[in-house]
Amino acid sequence: MKHPKSIRWRLLLTMWLTVMLLSLLWIAYSAWESQHGETTMMDGALASEAALVMRTLPTNILTLNASGNFQIKPSDTPSHGGPGGLHFQAWSADNRLLIVTPNTPHARFAPASLDGFATVTYQGERWRVYGLWDVTNAVQVQMGMAQTWGGIAVLYALKAGLKTLLLSLLLAPILAWVVTWSLKPLKQMQAEVLKRQADDLTPLNIDKTATELAPLTGAFNTLLDRLQLSRAAEQRFFADAAHELRTPLAALRLQAQVAAREPDATRRQIALNSMLGGIDRTTRVAEQLLALAKADHHVVSSTHNIGDDSSAFFTVEQVVQEALMALDAEILDRKIQIATDIASLKMHGHSQHSQQISAALRNVIENAIRYSPAGSIVQIMADANPSDKSKLSISVIDQGPGIAPTERENVVKRFYRLPHGNSVAIGSGLGLAIVDRICKNHGGQLVLNDAQSGGLCATLVLNKG
């Protein structure tokens, strides 16, 4: 038995049930139409026969049948009375039965007030009756006929319904073929996907796709693009890690060998201290590489934001405090004074968004602390962006040597380091690249300008939501 979730069987069952329902509705409509037509014909016959009877009544009918027991012969009636035929009665204004067709009961079909058509229950049966008074309102003719539902009308409806049902059975294999043929593009799409190699992430050709499958194909191609970005980010991370960690690890190995062979305790301690410094630098590089990998991953995941909760907020002040807490040791060690001027600002997003921005801000503040003179002031200011109300700006201003305008485009590149003469320390060359990537992930940019105090003003322009 086919799976109940099969689209093919759903379509077949829906189409067949629709045909069956339409057949039943057609039967009901045919029965109603036949009965309605039969009633219309009956009304016409009743009216014409009543008029004929009224015209043929003797002018002295009121005196001829004073006893009320007069009946006409069957040959004199417009239509033979009896079951299934027309029956009429002629009544006087004083409620005397003047004439009646054979086999017709002598009780009134309908009240004397009837002037036109009526459907009544007469002696337990449903009758259609037409009442007609003469111009003097002295004589009333009531023409009636038993109205039997069914019969020819129902037979006609059943025959029409059976034909429709038979046609639906004959249509079943045709419907099956139509559904199978219509679902063929799905089979073709499945075959095209299955024959691909695992590393083939090229988009499907949407031009040859059925119109109904175009949204699915487009969504699948979007997924392939995201996988392509994810794989590229992964490959870039491995390449960066291999490039950046190979040299310090080799240096650590050499220093370890020197320390192991050194008999002099003082020199051995110097080698071990060098090893500790190298380990710290390598740890920092590893942390920066991981932060860059997270930023790259955010690019991939942010291309499809289904499920984001627009009611989630975090404050800029919270982000700044998190960044400063992570740098407490460096701030105390270099005796840096932190001055903050942060407006009350909120941003849409979850904890992962605030962590990303906090990581970017931490890199900028760390650079400011590293390149500023000991005991100097680092200012952190945050406010709404004056040129775009949907954005905000977080600026970090230091009193260091700054960055020459010609180098500002280069410092956001991966592993780019300023010439040693322009800096007091050498970093990994990843910090500002991470900041630039995170800013772009949040719909903004990193802006580097000269500070009025002579240092650098690094501004993170971010989208509020």
Coordinates of C-alpha atoms in Angstrom, one line a residue:
M1 CA 0.0 0.0 0.0
K2 CA 1.3 3.4 -0.9
H3 CA 2.3 5.9 1.8
P4 CA -0.6 8.2 2.8
K5 CA 1.7 11.2 2.4
S6 CA 2.3 10.4 -1.3
I7 CA 1.5 13.5 -3.3
R8 CA 0.5 11.3 -6.3
W9 CA -2.1 9.4 -4.2
R10 CA -3.3 12.6 -2.6
L11 CA -3.9 14.1 -6.0
L12 CA -5.6 10.9 -7.4
L13 CA -7.8 10.5 -4.3
T14 CA -8.8 14.2 -4.3
M15 CA -9.6 14.2 -8.0
W16 CA -11.6 11.0 -7.8
L17 CA -13.5 12.1 -4.8
T18 CA -14.2 15.4 -6.5
V19 CA -15.6 13.6 -9.5
M20 CA -17.8 11.4 -7.3
L21 CA -19.1 14.4 -5.3
L22 CA -19.9 16.2 -8.6
S23 CA -21.7 13.1 -9.8
L24 CA -23.9 13.0 -6.6
L25 CA -24.5 16.7 -7.0
W26 CA -25.5 16.2 -10.6
I27 CA -27.9 13.4 -9.6
A28 CA -29.5 15.7 -7.1
Y29 CA -29.7 18.6 -9.5
S30 CA -31.1 16.4 -12.3
A31 CA -33.8 15.1 -9.9
W32 CA -34.7 18.6 -8.9
E33 CA -34.7 19.9 -12.4
S34 CA -36.8 17.0 -13.7
Q35 CA -39.3 17.4 -10.9
H36 CA -39.4 21.2 -11.4
G37 CA -40.0 20.7 -15.1
E38 CA -42.7 18.1 -14.4
T39 CA -44.3 20.5 -11.9
T40 CA -44.2 23.3 -14.5
M41 CA -45.8 21.1 -17.1
M42 CA -48.4 20.0 -14.5
D43 CA -49.3 23.6 -13.6
G44 CA -49.8 24.4 -17.3
A45 CA -52.0 21.4 -17.8
L46 CA -54.0 22.2 -14.6
A47 CA -54.6 25.8 -15.6
S48 CA -55.5 25.1 -19.3
E49 CA -57.9 22.2 -18.3
A50 CA -59.5 24.4 -15.6
A51 CA -60.1 27.1 -18.1
L52 CA -61.5 24.6 -20.6
V53 CA -63.9 23.2 -18.0
M54 CA -65.1 26.7 -17.0
R55 CA -65.9 27.5 -20.6
T56 CA -67.8 24.3 -21.2
L57 CA -69.9 24.4 -18.0
P58 CA -73.7 24.8 -18.8
T59 CA -74.9 28.3 -18.1
N60 CA -77.7 26.9 -15.9
I61 CA -75.3 24.6 -13.9
L62 CA -76.5 26.1 -10.6
T63 CA -80.1 24.9 -11.2
L64 CA -79.3 21.7 -13.0
N65 CA -77.5 20.2 -10.1
A66 CA -79.5 21.5 -7.2
S67 CA -79.2 18.1 -5.5
G68 CA -75.4 18.2 -5.6
N69 CA -75.1 14.6 -6.9
F70 CA -74.6 15.3 -10.6
Q71 CA -71.6 13.7 -12.3
I72 CA -70.6 14.0 -15.9
K73 CA -69.7 11.0 -18.1
P74 CA -66.1 10.1 -18.6
S75 CA -66.4 11.0 -22.3
D76 CA -67.4 14.6 -21.4
T77 CA -64.4 15.2 -19.2
P78 CA -61.3 17.0 -20.5
S79 CA -59.1 14.3 -19.1
H80 CA -60.1 11.0 -17.6
G81 CA -60.1 11.2 -13.8
G82 CA -58.4 8.6 -11.7
P83 CA -54.9 7.7 -10.3
G84 CA -52.2 9.7 -12.0
G85 CA -54.8 11.7 -14.1
L86 CA -56.5 15.1 -13.8
H87 CA -59.5 15.5 -11.5
F88 CA -61.8 18.4 -11.2
Q89 CA -64.6 19.6 -9.1
A90 CA -67.1 22.4 -9.7
W91 CA -68.4 24.1 -6.6
S92 CA -71.0 26.8 -6.1
A93 CA -70.4 29.9 -4.0
D94 CA -72.7 28.4 -1.3
N95 CA -70.4 25.3 -1.1
R96 CA -72.5 22.9 -3.2
L97 CA -70.6 20.3 -5.4
L98 CA -72.0 20.8 -8.9
I99 CA -69.9 18.5 -11.1
V100 CA -67.1 16.0 -10.3
T101 CA -65.0 13.7 -12.5
P102 CA -65.4 10.0 -12.0
N103 CA -63.4 8.3 -9.3
T104 CA -62.9 11.7 -7.6
P105 CA -63.7 12.2 -3.9
H106 CA -66.4 14.7 -3.2
A107 CA -64.4 16.5 -0.5
R108 CA -62.8 19.8 -1.6
F109 CA -59.3 19.6 -2.9
A110 CA -58.5 23.0 -1.3
P111 CA -60.4 25.8 0.5
A112 CA -62.9 27.9 -1.5
S113 CA -60.6 30.9 -1.1
L114 CA -58.1 29.3 -3.5
D115 CA -57.6 31.4 -6.7
G116 CA -54.5 30.0 -8.4
F117 CA -52.0 27.2 -7.6
A118 CA -51.5 25.4 -4.3
T119 CA -49.8 22.2 -3.1
V120 CA -52.0 20.5 -0.5
T121 CA -52.2 17.2 1.3
Y122 CA -55.4 15.5 0.2
Q123 CA -56.5 12.2 1.7
G124 CA -53.0 11.4 2.8
E125 CA -51.4 12.3 -0.6
R126 CA -49.6 15.3 -2.0
W127 CA -51.7 17.1 -4.6
R128 CA -51.2 20.0 -6.9
V129 CA -54.4 22.0 -7.2
Y130 CA -55.5 25.0 -9.3
G131 CA -58.6 27.0 -8.4
L132 CA -60.5 29.2 -10.9
W133 CA -63.6 31.3 -10.2
D134 CA -66.0 32.5 -12.9
V135 CA -66.4 36.2 -13.5
T136 CA -69.5 36.4 -11.2
N137 CA -67.8 34.4 -8.4
A138 CA -70.7 32.0 -8.5
V139 CA -68.9 28.9 -9.6
Q140 CA -65.4 27.7 -8.8
V141 CA -63.5 25.0 -10.7
Q142 CA -60.8 23.2 -8.7
M143 CA -58.5 21.1 -11.0
G144 CA -56.2 18.7 -9.1
M145 CA -53.6 16.0 -9.7
A146 CA -51.8 13.7 -7.4
Q147 CA -48.1 14.8 -7.2
T148 CA -46.0 11.7 -6.9
W149 CA -42.4 12.4 -6.3
G150 CA -40.0 10.0 -8.1
G151 CA -41.2 8.1 -11.0
I152 CA -39.9 9.3 -14.3
A153 CA -38.1 12.2 -12.8
V154 CA -36.1 10.1 -10.4
L155 CA -35.5 7.5 -13.0
Y156 CA -34.1 10.1 -15.3
A157 CA -31.9 11.5 -12.6
L158 CA -30.6 8.1 -11.7
K159 CA -29.8 7.3 -15.3
A160 CA -27.9 10.6 -15.7
G161 CA -26.1 9.9 -12.4
L162 CA -25.1 6.4 -13.4
K163 CA -23.7 7.7 -16.6
T164 CA -21.6 10.2 -14.7
L165 CA -20.4 7.6 -12.3
L166 CA -19.5 5.3 -15.2
L167 CA -17.6 8.1 -16.8
S168 CA -15.7 8.8 -13.6
L169 CA -14.6 5.1 -13.5
L170 CA -13.5 5.3 -17.0
L171 CA -11.6 8.5 -16.2
A172 CA -9.7 6.9 -13.3
P173 CA -6.8 5.5 -15.4
I174 CA -6.6 8.7 -17.4
L175 CA -6.4 10.7 -14.2
A176 CA -3.7 8.4 -12.9
W177 CA -1.7 9.0 -16.1
V178 CA -2.2 12.7 -15.9
V179 CA -1.0 12.9 -12.3
T180 CA 2.0 10.7 -13.0
W181 CA 2.9 12.8 -16.1
S182 CA 2.5 16.0 -14.1
L183 CA 4.8 14.8 -11.4
K184 CA 7.5 13.8 -13.8
P185 CA 9.5 17.1 -13.3
L186 CA 9.9 16.1 -9.6
K187 CA 11.4 12.7 -10.7
Q188 CA 13.7 14.5 -13.1
M189 CA 14.8 16.9 -10.4
Q190 CA 15.4 14.0 -8.0
A191 CA 17.5 12.2 -10.6
E192 CA 19.6 15.3 -11.3
V193 CA 20.3 15.8 -7.6
L194 CA 21.1 12.1 -7.0
K195 CA 23.6 11.9 -9.9
R196 CA 25.7 14.7 -8.5
Q197 CA 29.0 14.2 -6.7
A198 CA 29.2 15.3 -3.0
D199 CA 31.4 18.3 -3.9
D200 CA 29.2 19.5 -6.7
L201 CA 27.4 22.6 -5.4
T202 CA 26.5 24.3 -8.7
P203 CA 23.0 25.6 -8.7
L204 CA 20.2 23.8 -10.5
N205 CA 19.0 25.2 -13.8
I206 CA 15.9 27.1 -12.9
D207 CA 15.1 28.0 -16.5
K208 CA 14.1 24.4 -17.3
T209 CA 12.2 23.9 -14.1
A210 CA 8.4 23.7 -14.0
T211 CA 6.8 27.0 -12.8
E212 CA 5.4 25.3 -9.7
L213 CA 8.8 23.9 -8.8
A214 CA 10.6 27.2 -9.3
P215 CA 10.3 28.3 -5.6
L216 CA 11.6 24.9 -4.4
T217 CA 14.4 25.0 -6.9
G218 CA 15.2 28.6 -5.9
A219 CA 15.3 27.6 -2.2
F220 CA 17.5 24.6 -3.0
N221 CA 19.9 26.8 -4.9
T222 CA 19.9 29.2 -1.9
L223 CA 20.9 26.2 0.3
L224 CA 23.6 25.3 -2.2
D225 CA 25.0 28.9 -2.1
R226 CA 25.0 28.8 1.7
L227 CA 26.8 25.4 1.7
Q228 CA 29.3 26.9 -0.8
L229 CA 29.9 29.9 1.5
S230 CA 30.3 27.6 4.5
R231 CA 32.7 25.3 2.7
A232 CA 34.7 28.3 1.4
A233 CA 34.9 29.7 5.0
E234 CA 36.0 26.4 6.3
Q235 CA 38.7 26.0 3.7
R236 CA 39.8 29.6 4.3
F237 CA 40.0 28.9 8.0
F238 CA 42.2 25.8 7.6
A239 CA 44.4 27.7 5.2
D240 CA 44.7 30.7 7.6
A241 CA 45.4 28.4 10.6
A242 CA 48.0 26.4 8.7
H243 CA 49.6 29.7 7.5
E244 CA 49.6 31.5 10.8
L245 CA 50.4 28.6 13.2
R246 CA 53.1 26.9 11.3
T247 CA 55.8 29.4 12.1
P248 CA 55.1 30.0 15.9
L249 CA 54.8 26.3 16.5
A250 CA 58.1 25.7 14.8
A251 CA 59.7 28.4 16.9
L252 CA 58.2 26.9 20.1
R253 CA 59.7 23.5 19.2
L254 CA 63.1 25.1 18.6
Q255 CA 62.9 26.9 22.0
A256 CA 61.9 23.7 23.7
Q257 CA 64.9 21.9 22.2
V258 CA 67.2 24.8 23.3
A259 CA 65.8 24.7 26.8
A260 CA 66.2 20.9 27.0
R261 CA 69.9 21.0 26.0
E262 CA 70.8 24.1 28.0
P263 CA 72.9 23.1 31.1
D264 CA 72.9 26.6 32.5
A265 CA 69.8 27.3 34.7
T266 CA 69.7 31.0 33.9
R267 CA 69.8 30.5 30.1
R268 CA 67.3 27.6 30.4
Q269 CA 64.9 29.9 32.3
I270 CA 65.3 32.6 29.6
A271 CA 64.4 29.9 26.9
L272 CA 61.4 28.8 29.0
N273 CA 60.3 32.4 29.3
S274 CA 60.6 32.8 25.5
M275 CA 58.5 29.7 25.2
L276 CA 55.8 31.1 27.5
G277 CA 55.7 34.3 25.4
G278 CA 55.5 32.2 22.2
I279 CA 52.7 30.2 23.7
D280 CA 50.8 33.4 24.6
R281 CA 51.2 34.7 21.1
T282 CA 50.2 31.4 19.6
T283 CA 47.1 31.3 21.9
R284 CA 46.2 34.8 20.8
V285 CA 46.5 33.9 17.1
A286 CA 44.4 30.8 17.7
E287 CA 41.7 32.9 19.4
Q288 CA 41.8 35.4 16.6
L289 CA 41.5 32.7 14.0
L290 CA 38.5 31.2 15.8
A291 CA 36.9 34.7 16.1
L292 CA 37.4 35.1 12.4
A293 CA 35.9 31.7 11.7
K294 CA 32.8 32.7 13.8
A295 CA 32.5 35.9 11.8
D296 CA 32.6 34.0 8.6
H297 CA 30.1 31.5 9.9
H298 CA 27.8 34.4 10.8
V299 CA 27.9 35.5 7.1
V300 CA 26.6 32.1 6.1
S301 CA 23.9 31.8 8.8
S302 CA 22.7 35.4 8.4
T303 CA 21.7 34.8 4.8
H304 CA 18.6 33.0 6.0
N305 CA 17.1 34.5 9.2
I306 CA 13.9 32.4 9.5
G307 CA 13.0 32.1 13.1
D308 CA 14.7 35.3 14.3
D309 CA 12.7 36.8 17.2
S310 CA 12.2 40.5 16.5
S311 CA 11.3 41.1 20.2
A312 CA 14.8 40.2 21.4
F313 CA 17.0 43.2 22.4
F314 CA 20.3 43.9 23.9
T315 CA 21.8 47.3 25.0
V316 CA 25.0 48.9 23.7
E317 CA 26.0 49.6 27.2
Q318 CA 25.9 45.9 28.0
V319 CA 28.1 45.1 25.0
V320 CA 30.7 47.7 26.0
Q321 CA 30.8 46.5 29.6
E322 CA 31.4 42.9 28.4
A323 CA 34.3 44.0 26.2
L324 CA 35.9 46.0 29.0
M325 CA 35.5 43.2 31.6
A326 CA 37.5 40.9 29.2
L327 CA 40.3 43.5 29.1
D328 CA 40.5 44.3 32.8
A329 CA 44.0 42.8 33.1
E330 CA 45.4 44.8 30.2
I331 CA 43.8 48.0 31.3
L332 CA 45.3 47.6 34.8
D333 CA 48.7 46.6 33.5
R334 CA 49.1 49.6 31.3
K335 CA 47.3 51.9 33.7
I336 CA 44.9 53.0 31.0
Q337 CA 42.0 55.3 32.0
I338 CA 38.6 54.4 30.3
A339 CA 36.2 57.3 29.7
T340 CA 32.7 56.3 28.4
D341 CA 29.9 58.4 27.0
I342 CA 27.2 55.9 26.0
A343 CA 23.7 56.9 25.0
S344 CA 20.7 54.6 25.9
L345 CA 20.6 52.5 22.8
K346 CA 19.1 49.1 22.0
M347 CA 19.7 46.7 19.2
H348 CA 17.6 43.8 17.9
G349 CA 19.2 40.4 18.2
H350 CA 20.0 37.4 20.4
S351 CA 23.0 36.6 22.5
Q352 CA 25.1 35.5 19.5
H353 CA 24.7 38.9 18.0
S354 CA 25.7 40.7 21.1
Q355 CA 28.7 38.4 21.5
Q356 CA 29.8 39.1 17.9
I357 CA 29.6 42.9 18.5
S358 CA 31.3 42.5 21.9
A359 CA 34.2 40.6 20.2
A360 CA 34.6 43.3 17.6
L361 CA 34.6 46.1 20.2
R362 CA 37.1 44.1 22.3
N363 CA 39.5 44.0 19.4
V364 CA 39.3 47.7 18.8
I365 CA 39.7 48.5 22.5
E366 CA 42.6 46.1 22.8
N367 CA 44.4 47.8 19.9
A368 CA 43.8 51.2 21.6
I369 CA 45.2 49.9 24.9
R370 CA 48.2 48.3 23.1
Y371 CA 49.2 51.2 21.0
S372 CA 48.4 54.0 23.5
P373 CA 51.1 55.3 25.9
A374 CA 50.8 53.9 29.4
G375 CA 48.6 56.0 31.7
S376 CA 46.7 57.6 28.7
I377 CA 43.0 57.9 28.2
V378 CA 40.9 55.7 25.9
Q379 CA 37.4 57.2 25.2
I380 CA 34.4 55.0 24.2
M381 CA 31.4 56.9 22.9
A382 CA 28.1 55.5 21.5
D383 CA 25.2 57.4 19.9
A384 CA 22.6 57.2 17.2
N385 CA 24.0 57.7 13.7
P386 CA 23.1 61.2 12.6
S387 CA 23.0 60.4 8.9
D388 CA 20.9 57.2 9.2
K389 CA 18.4 56.7 12.1
S390 CA 18.4 52.9 11.5
K391 CA 22.1 52.7 12.5
L392 CA 24.2 53.6 15.5
S393 CA 27.9 54.3 16.0
I394 CA 30.3 53.1 18.7
S395 CA 33.6 55.0 18.6
V396 CA 36.9 54.1 20.4
I397 CA 39.4 57.1 20.6
D398 CA 43.0 56.5 21.7
Q399 CA 46.1 58.7 22.1
G400 CA 48.4 56.4 20.1
P401 CA 50.3 56.9 16.9
G402 CA 47.2 56.5 14.7
I403 CA 47.1 54.9 11.2
A404 CA 48.2 56.8 8.1
P405 CA 45.3 57.4 5.6
T406 CA 47.2 55.4 3.0
E407 CA 47.2 52.3 5.2
R408 CA 43.6 52.3 6.4
E409 CA 42.4 50.1 3.5
N410 CA 45.2 47.6 4.1
V411 CA 44.8 47.2 7.9
V412 CA 41.4 45.5 7.5
K413 CA 43.0 42.8 5.3
R414 CA 43.8 39.4 6.8
F415 CA 47.3 39.1 8.2
Y416 CA 48.3 42.6 7.2
R417 CA 50.7 44.2 9.6
L418 CA 51.8 47.8 9.7
P419 CA 55.5 48.5 9.2
H420 CA 57.2 47.9 12.6
G421 CA 58.3 51.6 12.8
N422 CA 54.7 52.7 13.0
S423 CA 53.7 50.5 15.9
V424 CA 55.0 49.6 19.3
A425 CA 54.0 46.0 19.1
I426 CA 53.3 43.4 16.4
G427 CA 49.9 41.6 16.4
S428 CA 48.5 38.8 14.3
G429 CA 47.1 41.0 11.6
L430 CA 43.6 39.7 12.2
G431 CA 42.1 42.1 14.7
L432 CA 40.8 44.8 12.4
A433 CA 39.9 42.2 9.8
I434 CA 37.6 40.6 12.3
V435 CA 36.1 43.9 13.3
D436 CA 35.5 44.8 9.6
R437 CA 33.8 41.5 8.9
I438 CA 31.5 41.7 12.0
C439 CA 30.5 45.3 11.1
K440 CA 29.6 44.2 7.6
N441 CA 27.6 41.3 9.0
H442 CA 25.5 43.7 10.9
G443 CA 24.8 46.0 8.0
G444 CA 27.5 48.5 8.8
Q445 CA 31.2 49.3 8.4
L446 CA 34.4 50.1 10.2
V447 CA 35.5 53.7 9.8
L448 CA 39.0 54.8 10.7
N449 CA 39.8 58.5 11.2
D450 CA 42.3 60.7 13.0
A451 CA 41.3 61.7 16.5
Q452 CA 41.4 65.3 17.6
S453 CA 43.9 64.3 20.3
G454 CA 46.3 62.9 17.6
G455 CA 45.5 59.2 18.0
L456 CA 43.0 57.0 16.1
C457 CA 39.2 57.2 16.1
A458 CA 37.9 53.7 15.2
T459 CA 34.1 53.8 14.7
L460 CA 31.8 50.8 14.4
V461 CA 28.7 51.7 12.4
L462 CA 26.1 49.1 13.0
N463 CA 22.5 48.4 12.0
K464 CA 20.1 48.6 15.0
G465 CA 18.2 45.5 13.8

